[in-house]
Amino acid sequence: MAVHPLVIAELKIRAAQMDLRCLEMDATYPGEPMGTASRRHRSRRRAQEVADSYRRLVELAEADG
């Protein structure tokens, strides 16, 4: 079953948005408490995993169609 090109484009956009969110979370702040930095880095890892999942879906959709 072929996947509509707009669905593939939407998945690519979402992956790019998650990559952008990861870049925003990469910043370090002077005097930032260790707990806050740790939560931010965990959130960044989760966002990166979601972006990787979107990219994998794109690969599967392009291979299908």
XYZ file of N, CA, C and O in Angstrom, residues 25 34-49:
68
model
N 17.492 22.739 23.391
C 17.785 22.192 24.716
C 19.280 21.987 24.945
O 19.702 21.659 26.049
N 21.911 21.702 38.949
C 22.227 20.421 38.333
C 20.953 19.637 37.994
O 20.872 18.996 36.961
N 19.953 19.704 38.855
C 18.701 18.987 38.607
C 17.996 19.482 37.358
O 17.459 18.693 36.573
N 17.997 20.793 37.158
C 17.365 21.379 35.977
C 18.100 20.954 34.719
O 17.473 20.587 33.712
N 19.406 20.980 34.756
C 20.202 20.571 33.594
C 19.963 19.097 33.282
O 19.831 18.714 32.113
N 19.876 18.278 34.313
C 19.650 16.849 34.127
C 18.291 16.592 33.476
O 18.174 15.790 32.549
N 17.242 17.284 33.949
C 15.909 17.135 33.344
C 15.911 17.582 31.895
O 15.289 16.952 31.044
N 16.617 18.678 31.625
C 16.683 19.190 30.254
C 17.372 18.188 29.337
O 16.930 17.938 28.217
N 18.426 17.565 29.815
C 19.139 16.585 28.995
C 18.314 15.318 28.789
O 18.348 14.724 27.718
N 17.547 14.917 29.798
C 16.651 13.769 29.615
C 15.572 14.095 28.601
O 15.241 13.272 27.743
N 15.034 15.299 28.665
C 14.024 15.732 27.693
C 14.612 15.768 26.295
O 13.955 15.397 25.317
N 15.851 16.203 26.194
C 16.516 16.249 24.889
C 16.674 14.848 24.322
O 16.455 14.622 23.140
N 17.063 13.895 25.174
C 17.202 12.508 24.705
C 15.875 11.955 24.213
O 15.817 11.285 23.187
N 14.801 12.243 24.952
C 13.481 11.772 24.526
C 13.083 12.399 23.199
O 12.557 11.722 22.313
N 13.342 13.692 23.043
C 13.018 14.368 21.789
C 13.838 13.792 20.640
O 13.333 13.629 19.524
N 15.085 13.436 20.890
C 15.925 12.839 19.855
C 15.400 11.461 19.462
O 15.397 11.102 18.287
N 14.929 10.699 20.439
C 14.356 9.387 20.143
C 13.101 9.518 19.287
O 12.881 8.728 18.369
